[in-house]
Amino acid sequence: MIEQNYLQPMKLSNTIMNNNAYEIILIGTRTIKNVKCLITNTITFCPITHTLEGIDSFIFTSRYAIQSLLESASPLSPHYNPHLTKWREIPSFVISPKSAELLYKHNARVEFVGQKAHGKEFAKEIIPLLKNHSPLYFRAKEIISHLNTTLKNAKIPLQEAIAYVNTPLILEQNLKPKPQSVLIFTAPSAYKSFVSSFGWEDEYIAIAIGKSTLSYFDSTTNAHISPKPSIPHAIELAKSIALELNTQNTAK
């Protein structure tokens, strides 16, 4: 497996306006410039050993799966798989425009881009398009959407390749955000890891990047969903919520 060493926990800064001011924290597997981030999970790429024999299409539901394929397809990689040399010529069905950007960047053939960026809806979108196709699904070791089962139940002759593993971190308690925090969760795994390490404060406000993540929140959570399933849109929503709350607190 190929460990992504740049995905490490970030210590949270204590430089805030005051103890009652709400601050924004992005929670998941990556860091974003100019945003306070808390890494709750690490991503490990797995060598892809599939020969692509009998495969005429690809399915991607994550940028990490694409990055893993790029790693195994690179002649410079210790896990280089020469069978992947012509992977760019095989049409890809990808869950979101953001993931599609990475494929376009590497001159891959993008056949379809999902409009909902949600596993169950993506399945409905691609089932009619995959009739008479033999797709290979590059996936995480553990998945929550059950996309594979849905496609197989639709009589799609799906094959699967484990492209990466998402592993929760054991986080130190000094990394726990203060109660006055707007927390952006980029995936259900981030939420599960966060709650496992820190529990949940009633004052927390949670923002889900998409429907799958929202569905994992406790029913009592003060929760919001990003207007579009992207980190920039989620950050803008968080900023507006924090600004409103901080303005209210200042007026008291």
PDB file of C-alpha atoms in Angstrom:
ATOM      1  CA  MET A   1       0.000   0.000   0.000  1.00  0.00           C
ATOM      2  CA  ILE A   2       1.125   3.545  -0.719  1.00  0.00           C
ATOM      3  CA  GLU A   3       0.778   5.769   2.337  1.00  0.00           C
ATOM      4  CA  GLN A   4      -0.061   9.407   1.699  1.00  0.00           C
ATOM      5  CA  ASN A   5       2.242  11.026   4.249  1.00  0.00           C
ATOM      6  CA  TYR A   6       0.949  14.544   3.662  1.00  0.00           C
ATOM      7  CA  LEU A   7      -2.353  13.689   5.303  1.00  0.00           C
ATOM      8  CA  GLN A   8      -1.455  14.373   8.926  1.00  0.00           C
ATOM      9  CA  PRO A   9      -3.383  15.883  11.851  1.00  0.00           C
ATOM     10  CA  MET A  10      -3.149  19.653  12.135  1.00  0.00           C
ATOM     11  CA  LYS A  11      -3.089  21.297  15.523  1.00  0.00           C
ATOM     12  CA  LEU A  12      -5.820  23.856  15.904  1.00  0.00           C
ATOM     13  CA  SER A  13      -4.802  27.455  16.440  1.00  0.00           C
ATOM     14  CA  ASN A  14      -5.895  29.187  19.627  1.00  0.00           C
ATOM     15  CA  THR A  15      -5.813  32.645  18.053  1.00  0.00           C
ATOM     16  CA  ILE A  16      -9.491  33.545  17.928  1.00  0.00           C
ATOM     17  CA  MET A  17     -11.355  36.777  18.584  1.00  0.00           C
ATOM     18  CA  ASN A  18     -12.796  35.586  21.893  1.00  0.00           C
ATOM     19  CA  ASN A  19     -14.058  32.435  23.534  1.00  0.00           C
ATOM     20  CA  ASN A  20     -17.636  33.068  22.413  1.00  0.00           C
ATOM     21  CA  ALA A  21     -16.882  33.658  18.741  1.00  0.00           C
ATOM     22  CA  TYR A  22     -17.800  30.857  16.370  1.00  0.00           C
ATOM     23  CA  GLU A  23     -14.955  29.574  14.236  1.00  0.00           C
ATOM     24  CA  ILE A  24     -15.013  27.394  11.132  1.00  0.00           C
ATOM     25  CA  ILE A  25     -13.203  24.059  10.938  1.00  0.00           C
ATOM     26  CA  LEU A  26     -12.991  21.755   7.917  1.00  0.00           C
ATOM     27  CA  ILE A  27     -12.939  18.111   8.986  1.00  0.00           C
ATOM     28  CA  GLY A  28     -11.835  15.201   6.837  1.00  0.00           C
ATOM     29  CA  THR A  29      -8.752  13.978   4.970  1.00  0.00           C
ATOM     30  CA  ARG A  30      -7.267  17.122   3.444  1.00  0.00           C
ATOM     31  CA  THR A  31      -6.153  20.639   4.187  1.00  0.00           C
ATOM     32  CA  ILE A  32      -7.350  23.794   2.470  1.00  0.00           C
ATOM     33  CA  LYS A  33      -5.424  27.047   2.367  1.00  0.00           C
ATOM     34  CA  ASN A  34      -6.715  29.804   4.670  1.00  0.00           C
ATOM     35  CA  VAL A  35      -9.146  27.441   6.418  1.00  0.00           C
ATOM     36  CA  LYS A  36      -8.614  25.827   9.807  1.00  0.00           C
ATOM     37  CA  CYS A  37      -8.542  22.065   9.241  1.00  0.00           C
ATOM     38  CA  LEU A  38      -8.692  18.969  11.381  1.00  0.00           C
ATOM     39  CA  ILE A  39      -7.539  15.722   9.769  1.00  0.00           C
ATOM     40  CA  THR A  40      -9.573  12.823  11.146  1.00  0.00           C
ATOM     41  CA  ASN A  41      -8.725  10.119   8.609  1.00  0.00           C
ATOM     42  CA  THR A  42      -5.788   9.083   6.457  1.00  0.00           C
ATOM     43  CA  ILE A  43      -5.916   7.739   2.910  1.00  0.00           C
ATOM     44  CA  THR A  44      -3.725   4.861   1.777  1.00  0.00           C
ATOM     45  CA  PHE A  45      -3.558   4.032  -1.934  1.00  0.00           C
ATOM     46  CA  CYS A  46      -3.635   0.356  -2.880  1.00  0.00           C
ATOM     47  CA  PRO A  47      -1.741  -1.077  -5.861  1.00  0.00           C
ATOM     48  CA  ILE A  48      -4.181  -1.792  -8.686  1.00  0.00           C
ATOM     49  CA  THR A  49      -3.354  -5.181 -10.193  1.00  0.00           C
ATOM     50  CA  HIS A  50      -6.304  -5.618 -12.555  1.00  0.00           C
ATOM     51  CA  THR A  51      -5.352  -6.492 -16.155  1.00  0.00           C
ATOM     52  CA  LEU A  52      -8.411  -4.614 -17.563  1.00  0.00           C
ATOM     53  CA  GLU A  53      -9.224  -7.687 -19.657  1.00  0.00           C
ATOM     54  CA  GLY A  54     -12.897  -7.565 -20.631  1.00  0.00           C
ATOM     55  CA  ILE A  55     -13.321  -4.031 -19.235  1.00  0.00           C
ATOM     56  CA  ASP A  56     -14.827  -1.337 -21.469  1.00  0.00           C
ATOM     57  CA  SER A  57     -15.660   1.410 -18.945  1.00  0.00           C
ATOM     58  CA  PHE A  58     -14.631   2.801 -15.570  1.00  0.00           C
ATOM     59  CA  ILE A  59     -16.630   4.080 -12.606  1.00  0.00           C
ATOM     60  CA  PHE A  60     -15.233   6.634 -10.146  1.00  0.00           C
ATOM     61  CA  THR A  61     -16.963   8.010  -7.069  1.00  0.00           C
ATOM     62  CA  SER A  62     -13.884   9.628  -5.503  1.00  0.00           C
ATOM     63  CA  ARG A  63     -10.841  11.664  -6.492  1.00  0.00           C
ATOM     64  CA  TYR A  64      -8.787   9.319  -4.330  1.00  0.00           C
ATOM     65  CA  ALA A  65      -9.703   6.398  -6.588  1.00  0.00           C
ATOM     66  CA  ILE A  66      -8.489   8.370  -9.599  1.00  0.00           C
ATOM     67  CA  GLN A  67      -5.259   9.300  -7.818  1.00  0.00           C
ATOM     68  CA  SER A  68      -4.685   5.661  -6.937  1.00  0.00           C
ATOM     69  CA  LEU A  69      -5.137   4.654 -10.575  1.00  0.00           C
ATOM     70  CA  LEU A  70      -2.683   7.355 -11.644  1.00  0.00           C
ATOM     71  CA  GLU A  71      -0.163   5.999  -9.153  1.00  0.00           C
ATOM     72  CA  SER A  72      -0.418   2.411 -10.368  1.00  0.00           C
ATOM     73  CA  ALA A  73      -0.369   3.523 -14.033  1.00  0.00           C
ATOM     74  CA  SER A  74       2.852   5.498 -13.628  1.00  0.00           C
ATOM     75  CA  PRO A  75       6.065   3.799 -14.838  1.00  0.00           C
ATOM     76  CA  LEU A  76       7.855   5.635 -12.019  1.00  0.00           C
ATOM     77  CA  SER A  77       5.763   3.928  -9.353  1.00  0.00           C
ATOM     78  CA  PRO A  78       7.143   0.888  -7.492  1.00  0.00           C
ATOM     79  CA  HIS A  79       3.670  -0.592  -7.986  1.00  0.00           C
ATOM     80  CA  TYR A  80       3.548   0.102 -11.714  1.00  0.00           C
ATOM     81  CA  ASN A  81       1.038  -2.043 -13.586  1.00  0.00           C
ATOM     82  CA  PRO A  82       1.764  -2.083 -17.351  1.00  0.00           C
ATOM     83  CA  HIS A  83      -1.749  -3.340 -18.047  1.00  0.00           C
ATOM     84  CA  LEU A  84      -3.000   0.142 -17.174  1.00  0.00           C
ATOM     85  CA  THR A  85      -1.010   1.886 -19.925  1.00  0.00           C
ATOM     86  CA  LYS A  86      -4.056   2.706 -22.054  1.00  0.00           C
ATOM     87  CA  TRP A  87      -6.467   3.492 -19.235  1.00  0.00           C
ATOM     88  CA  ARG A  88      -7.097   7.010 -20.588  1.00  0.00           C
ATOM     89  CA  GLU A  89      -8.775   5.534 -23.670  1.00  0.00           C
ATOM     90  CA  ILE A  90     -11.433   3.746 -21.636  1.00  0.00           C
ATOM     91  CA  PRO A  91     -14.593   5.865 -21.042  1.00  0.00           C
ATOM     92  CA  SER A  92     -15.139   6.932 -17.445  1.00  0.00           C
ATOM     93  CA  PHE A  93     -18.399   7.472 -15.586  1.00  0.00           C
ATOM     94  CA  VAL A  94     -17.624   9.863 -12.727  1.00  0.00           C
ATOM     95  CA  ILE A  95     -19.805  11.014  -9.847  1.00  0.00           C
ATOM     96  CA  SER A  96     -19.084  14.755  -9.838  1.00  0.00           C
ATOM     97  CA  PRO A  97     -17.612  17.630 -11.855  1.00  0.00           C
ATOM     98  CA  LYS A  98     -14.820  18.034  -9.284  1.00  0.00           C
ATOM     99  CA  SER A  99     -13.661  14.468  -9.791  1.00  0.00           C
ATOM    100  CA  ALA A 100     -14.073  14.841 -13.541  1.00  0.00           C
ATOM    101  CA  GLU A 101     -11.658  17.797 -13.466  1.00  0.00           C
ATOM    102  CA  LEU A 102      -8.862  15.461 -12.402  1.00  0.00           C
ATOM    103  CA  LEU A 103      -9.623  13.092 -15.279  1.00  0.00           C
ATOM    104  CA  TYR A 104      -9.690  15.938 -17.798  1.00  0.00           C
ATOM    105  CA  LYS A 105      -6.379  17.171 -16.408  1.00  0.00           C
ATOM    106  CA  HIS A 106      -4.824  13.840 -17.317  1.00  0.00           C
ATOM    107  CA  ASN A 107      -6.445  13.693 -20.768  1.00  0.00           C
ATOM    108  CA  ALA A 108      -8.724  10.825 -19.854  1.00  0.00           C
ATOM    109  CA  ARG A 109     -11.934  10.042 -21.698  1.00  0.00           C
ATOM    110  CA  VAL A 110     -14.914  11.186 -19.622  1.00  0.00           C
ATOM    111  CA  GLU A 111     -18.153   9.635 -20.801  1.00  0.00           C
ATOM    112  CA  PHE A 112     -20.527  10.884 -18.109  1.00  0.00           C
ATOM    113  CA  VAL A 113     -20.433  13.265 -15.147  1.00  0.00           C
ATOM    114  CA  GLY A 114     -23.037  12.902 -12.399  1.00  0.00           C
ATOM    115  CA  GLN A 115     -25.235  15.875 -11.611  1.00  0.00           C
ATOM    116  CA  LYS A 116     -26.186  14.999  -8.026  1.00  0.00           C
ATOM    117  CA  ALA A 117     -22.815  13.885  -6.542  1.00  0.00           C
ATOM    118  CA  HIS A 118     -24.676  11.363  -4.398  1.00  0.00           C
ATOM    119  CA  GLY A 119     -24.129   7.614  -4.568  1.00  0.00           C
ATOM    120  CA  LYS A 120     -27.729   6.425  -4.839  1.00  0.00           C
ATOM    121  CA  GLU A 121     -28.687   9.061  -7.396  1.00  0.00           C
ATOM    122  CA  PHE A 122     -25.479   8.450  -9.347  1.00  0.00           C
ATOM    123  CA  ALA A 123     -26.470   4.789  -9.621  1.00  0.00           C
ATOM    124  CA  LYS A 124     -29.830   5.757 -11.097  1.00  0.00           C
ATOM    125  CA  GLU A 125     -28.096   8.051 -13.580  1.00  0.00           C
ATOM    126  CA  ILE A 126     -25.615   5.492 -14.897  1.00  0.00           C
ATOM    127  CA  ILE A 127     -27.603   2.237 -14.886  1.00  0.00           C
ATOM    128  CA  PRO A 128     -29.298   2.988 -18.236  1.00  0.00           C
ATOM    129  CA  LEU A 129     -25.961   4.090 -19.689  1.00  0.00           C
ATOM    130  CA  LEU A 130     -24.119   0.951 -18.605  1.00  0.00           C
ATOM    131  CA  LYS A 131     -26.427  -1.513 -20.306  1.00  0.00           C
ATOM    132  CA  ASN A 132     -24.273  -3.727 -22.564  1.00  0.00           C
ATOM    133  CA  HIS A 133     -21.125  -2.463 -20.828  1.00  0.00           C
ATOM    134  CA  SER A 134     -18.620  -4.244 -18.593  1.00  0.00           C
ATOM    135  CA  PRO A 135     -17.443  -1.601 -16.099  1.00  0.00           C
ATOM    136  CA  LEU A 136     -14.698  -1.636 -13.507  1.00  0.00           C
ATOM    137  CA  TYR A 137     -15.505   0.264 -10.298  1.00  0.00           C
ATOM    138  CA  PHE A 138     -12.484   1.792  -8.553  1.00  0.00           C
ATOM    139  CA  ARG A 139     -13.616   2.049  -4.938  1.00  0.00           C
ATOM    140  CA  ALA A 140     -12.632   2.396  -1.310  1.00  0.00           C
ATOM    141  CA  LYS A 141     -12.219  -0.733   0.798  1.00  0.00           C
ATOM    142  CA  GLU A 142     -15.336   0.281   2.700  1.00  0.00           C
ATOM    143  CA  ILE A 143     -18.199   2.049   0.952  1.00  0.00           C
ATOM    144  CA  ILE A 144     -21.528   3.307   2.281  1.00  0.00           C
ATOM    145  CA  SER A 145     -23.483   3.959  -0.905  1.00  0.00           C
ATOM    146  CA  HIS A 146     -23.838   0.273  -1.870  1.00  0.00           C
ATOM    147  CA  LEU A 147     -23.320   1.375  -5.465  1.00  0.00           C
ATOM    148  CA  ASN A 148     -21.784  -1.993  -6.295  1.00  0.00           C
ATOM    149  CA  THR A 149     -24.820  -3.905  -5.025  1.00  0.00           C
ATOM    150  CA  THR A 150     -27.227  -1.576  -6.801  1.00  0.00           C
ATOM    151  CA  LEU A 151     -25.468  -2.018 -10.140  1.00  0.00           C
ATOM    152  CA  LYS A 152     -25.221  -5.792  -9.787  1.00  0.00           C
ATOM    153  CA  ASN A 153     -28.913  -5.975  -8.919  1.00  0.00           C
ATOM    154  CA  ALA A 154     -29.532  -4.077 -12.159  1.00  0.00           C
ATOM    155  CA  LYS A 155     -27.726  -6.904 -14.016  1.00  0.00           C
ATOM    156  CA  ILE A 156     -24.650  -4.789 -14.767  1.00  0.00           C
ATOM    157  CA  PRO A 157     -21.631  -7.175 -15.008  1.00  0.00           C
ATOM    158  CA  LEU A 158     -19.607  -5.088 -12.585  1.00  0.00           C
ATOM    159  CA  GLN A 159     -16.032  -5.782 -11.567  1.00  0.00           C
ATOM    160  CA  GLU A 160     -14.394  -3.990  -8.656  1.00  0.00           C
ATOM    161  CA  ALA A 161     -10.895  -2.860  -7.703  1.00  0.00           C
ATOM    162  CA  ILE A 162      -9.989  -1.698  -4.203  1.00  0.00           C
ATOM    163  CA  ALA A 163      -8.145   1.564  -4.904  1.00  0.00           C
ATOM    164  CA  TYR A 164      -7.697   3.001  -1.438  1.00  0.00           C
ATOM    165  CA  VAL A 165      -8.318   2.564   2.264  1.00  0.00           C
ATOM    166  CA  ASN A 166      -9.789   5.272   4.502  1.00  0.00           C
ATOM    167  CA  THR A 167      -8.498   4.852   8.055  1.00  0.00           C
ATOM    168  CA  PRO A 168      -9.747   6.823  11.092  1.00  0.00           C
ATOM    169  CA  LEU A 169      -7.143   8.444  13.317  1.00  0.00           C
ATOM    170  CA  ILE A 170      -7.045   8.376  17.095  1.00  0.00           C
ATOM    171  CA  LEU A 171      -7.086  12.082  17.902  1.00  0.00           C
ATOM    172  CA  GLU A 172      -5.659  13.771  20.981  1.00  0.00           C
ATOM    173  CA  GLN A 173      -8.184  15.571  23.138  1.00  0.00           C
ATOM    174  CA  ASN A 174      -6.317  18.868  22.849  1.00  0.00           C
ATOM    175  CA  LEU A 175      -7.408  18.923  19.196  1.00  0.00           C
ATOM    176  CA  LYS A 176     -11.086  18.969  20.121  1.00  0.00           C
ATOM    177  CA  PRO A 177     -12.781  22.117  18.777  1.00  0.00           C
ATOM    178  CA  LYS A 178     -14.453  24.409  21.278  1.00  0.00           C
ATOM    179  CA  PRO A 179     -18.272  24.262  21.532  1.00  0.00           C
ATOM    180  CA  GLN A 180     -18.652  27.466  19.509  1.00  0.00           C
ATOM    181  CA  SER A 181     -17.619  25.883  16.210  1.00  0.00           C
ATOM    182  CA  VAL A 182     -19.099  25.471  12.767  1.00  0.00           C
ATOM    183  CA  LEU A 183     -17.836  22.084  11.623  1.00  0.00           C
ATOM    184  CA  ILE A 184     -17.710  21.131   7.951  1.00  0.00           C
ATOM    185  CA  PHE A 185     -17.724  17.376   7.387  1.00  0.00           C
ATOM    186  CA  THR A 186     -16.485  16.240   3.986  1.00  0.00           C
ATOM    187  CA  ALA A 187     -17.603  12.614   4.325  1.00  0.00           C
ATOM    188  CA  PRO A 188     -19.500  10.281   6.661  1.00  0.00           C
ATOM    189  CA  SER A 189     -16.168   8.756   7.699  1.00  0.00           C
ATOM    190  CA  ALA A 190     -14.994  12.175   8.932  1.00  0.00           C
ATOM    191  CA  TYR A 191     -18.102  12.576  11.078  1.00  0.00           C
ATOM    192  CA  LYS A 192     -17.817   9.064  12.506  1.00  0.00           C
ATOM    193  CA  SER A 193     -14.146   9.542  13.347  1.00  0.00           C
ATOM    194  CA  PHE A 194     -14.778  12.954  14.926  1.00  0.00           C
ATOM    195  CA  VAL A 195     -17.601  11.711  17.164  1.00  0.00           C
ATOM    196  CA  SER A 196     -15.587   8.631  18.115  1.00  0.00           C
ATOM    197  CA  SER A 197     -12.712  10.837  19.306  1.00  0.00           C
ATOM    198  CA  PHE A 198     -14.560  13.800  20.796  1.00  0.00           C
ATOM    199  CA  GLY A 199     -18.243  13.051  21.236  1.00  0.00           C
ATOM    200  CA  TRP A 200     -20.539  15.968  20.425  1.00  0.00           C
ATOM    201  CA  GLU A 201     -21.244  19.354  21.999  1.00  0.00           C
ATOM    202  CA  ASP A 202     -24.784  20.719  21.816  1.00  0.00           C
ATOM    203  CA  GLU A 203     -23.431  24.063  20.595  1.00  0.00           C
ATOM    204  CA  TYR A 204     -21.714  22.542  17.574  1.00  0.00           C
ATOM    205  CA  ILE A 205     -23.160  23.408  14.169  1.00  0.00           C
ATOM    206  CA  ALA A 206     -22.558  20.774  11.499  1.00  0.00           C
ATOM    207  CA  ILE A 207     -22.398  21.291   7.753  1.00  0.00           C
ATOM    208  CA  ALA A 208     -22.531  18.257   5.460  1.00  0.00           C
ATOM    209  CA  ILE A 209     -20.910  18.472   2.052  1.00  0.00           C
ATOM    210  CA  GLY A 210     -23.611  16.205   0.616  1.00  0.00           C
ATOM    211  CA  LYS A 211     -26.644  14.043   1.303  1.00  0.00           C
ATOM    212  CA  SER A 212     -24.692  10.919   2.277  1.00  0.00           C
ATOM    213  CA  THR A 213     -22.845  12.807   5.007  1.00  0.00           C
ATOM    214  CA  LEU A 214     -26.022  14.547   6.201  1.00  0.00           C
ATOM    215  CA  SER A 215     -27.746  11.178   6.619  1.00  0.00           C
ATOM    216  CA  TYR A 216     -25.109  10.137   9.170  1.00  0.00           C
ATOM    217  CA  PHE A 217     -25.689  13.077  11.515  1.00  0.00           C
ATOM    218  CA  ASP A 218     -27.597  12.492  14.727  1.00  0.00           C
ATOM    219  CA  SER A 219     -31.209  13.618  14.407  1.00  0.00           C
ATOM    220  CA  THR A 220     -30.718  16.196  17.190  1.00  0.00           C
ATOM    221  CA  THR A 221     -27.749  17.866  15.468  1.00  0.00           C
ATOM    222  CA  ASN A 222     -28.030  21.490  14.368  1.00  0.00           C
ATOM    223  CA  ALA A 223     -27.235  20.565  10.783  1.00  0.00           C
ATOM    224  CA  HIS A 224     -27.064  22.202   7.370  1.00  0.00           C
ATOM    225  CA  ILE A 225     -26.186  20.900   3.909  1.00  0.00           C
ATOM    226  CA  SER A 226     -23.929  22.661   1.447  1.00  0.00           C
ATOM    227  CA  PRO A 227     -25.891  24.233  -1.445  1.00  0.00           C
ATOM    228  CA  LYS A 228     -23.605  22.323  -3.795  1.00  0.00           C
ATOM    229  CA  PRO A 229     -21.489  19.249  -2.950  1.00  0.00           C
ATOM    230  CA  SER A 230     -18.127  21.015  -2.934  1.00  0.00           C
ATOM    231  CA  ILE A 231     -15.778  22.241  -0.236  1.00  0.00           C
ATOM    232  CA  PRO A 232     -15.793  25.887  -1.460  1.00  0.00           C
ATOM    233  CA  HIS A 233     -19.599  26.038  -1.304  1.00  0.00           C
ATOM    234  CA  ALA A 234     -19.600  24.431   2.150  1.00  0.00           C
ATOM    235  CA  ILE A 235     -17.027  26.965   3.378  1.00  0.00           C
ATOM    236  CA  GLU A 236     -19.102  29.886   2.104  1.00  0.00           C
ATOM    237  CA  LEU A 237     -22.169  28.552   3.916  1.00  0.00           C
ATOM    238  CA  ALA A 238     -20.124  28.113   7.098  1.00  0.00           C
ATOM    239  CA  LYS A 239     -18.826  31.676   6.857  1.00  0.00           C
ATOM    240  CA  SER A 240     -22.348  33.081   6.559  1.00  0.00           C
ATOM    241  CA  ILE A 241     -23.566  31.046   9.544  1.00  0.00           C
ATOM    242  CA  ALA A 242     -20.564  32.004  11.700  1.00  0.00           C
ATOM    243  CA  LEU A 243     -20.913  35.674  10.773  1.00  0.00           C
ATOM    244  CA  GLU A 244     -24.592  35.701  11.719  1.00  0.00           C
ATOM    245  CA  LEU A 245     -23.970  33.973  15.042  1.00  0.00           C
ATOM    246  CA  ASN A 246     -21.013  36.177  15.940  1.00  0.00           C
ATOM    247  CA  THR A 247     -23.012  39.290  15.067  1.00  0.00           C
ATOM    248  CA  GLN A 248     -25.829  38.112  17.316  1.00  0.00           C
ATOM    249  CA  ASN A 249     -23.405  37.403  20.165  1.00  0.00           C
ATOM    250  CA  THR A 250     -21.801  40.824  19.810  1.00  0.00           C
ATOM    251  CA  ALA A 251     -25.213  42.517  19.988  1.00  0.00           C
ATOM    252  CA  LYS A 252     -26.098  40.810  23.252  1.00  0.00           C
TER     253      LYS A 252
END
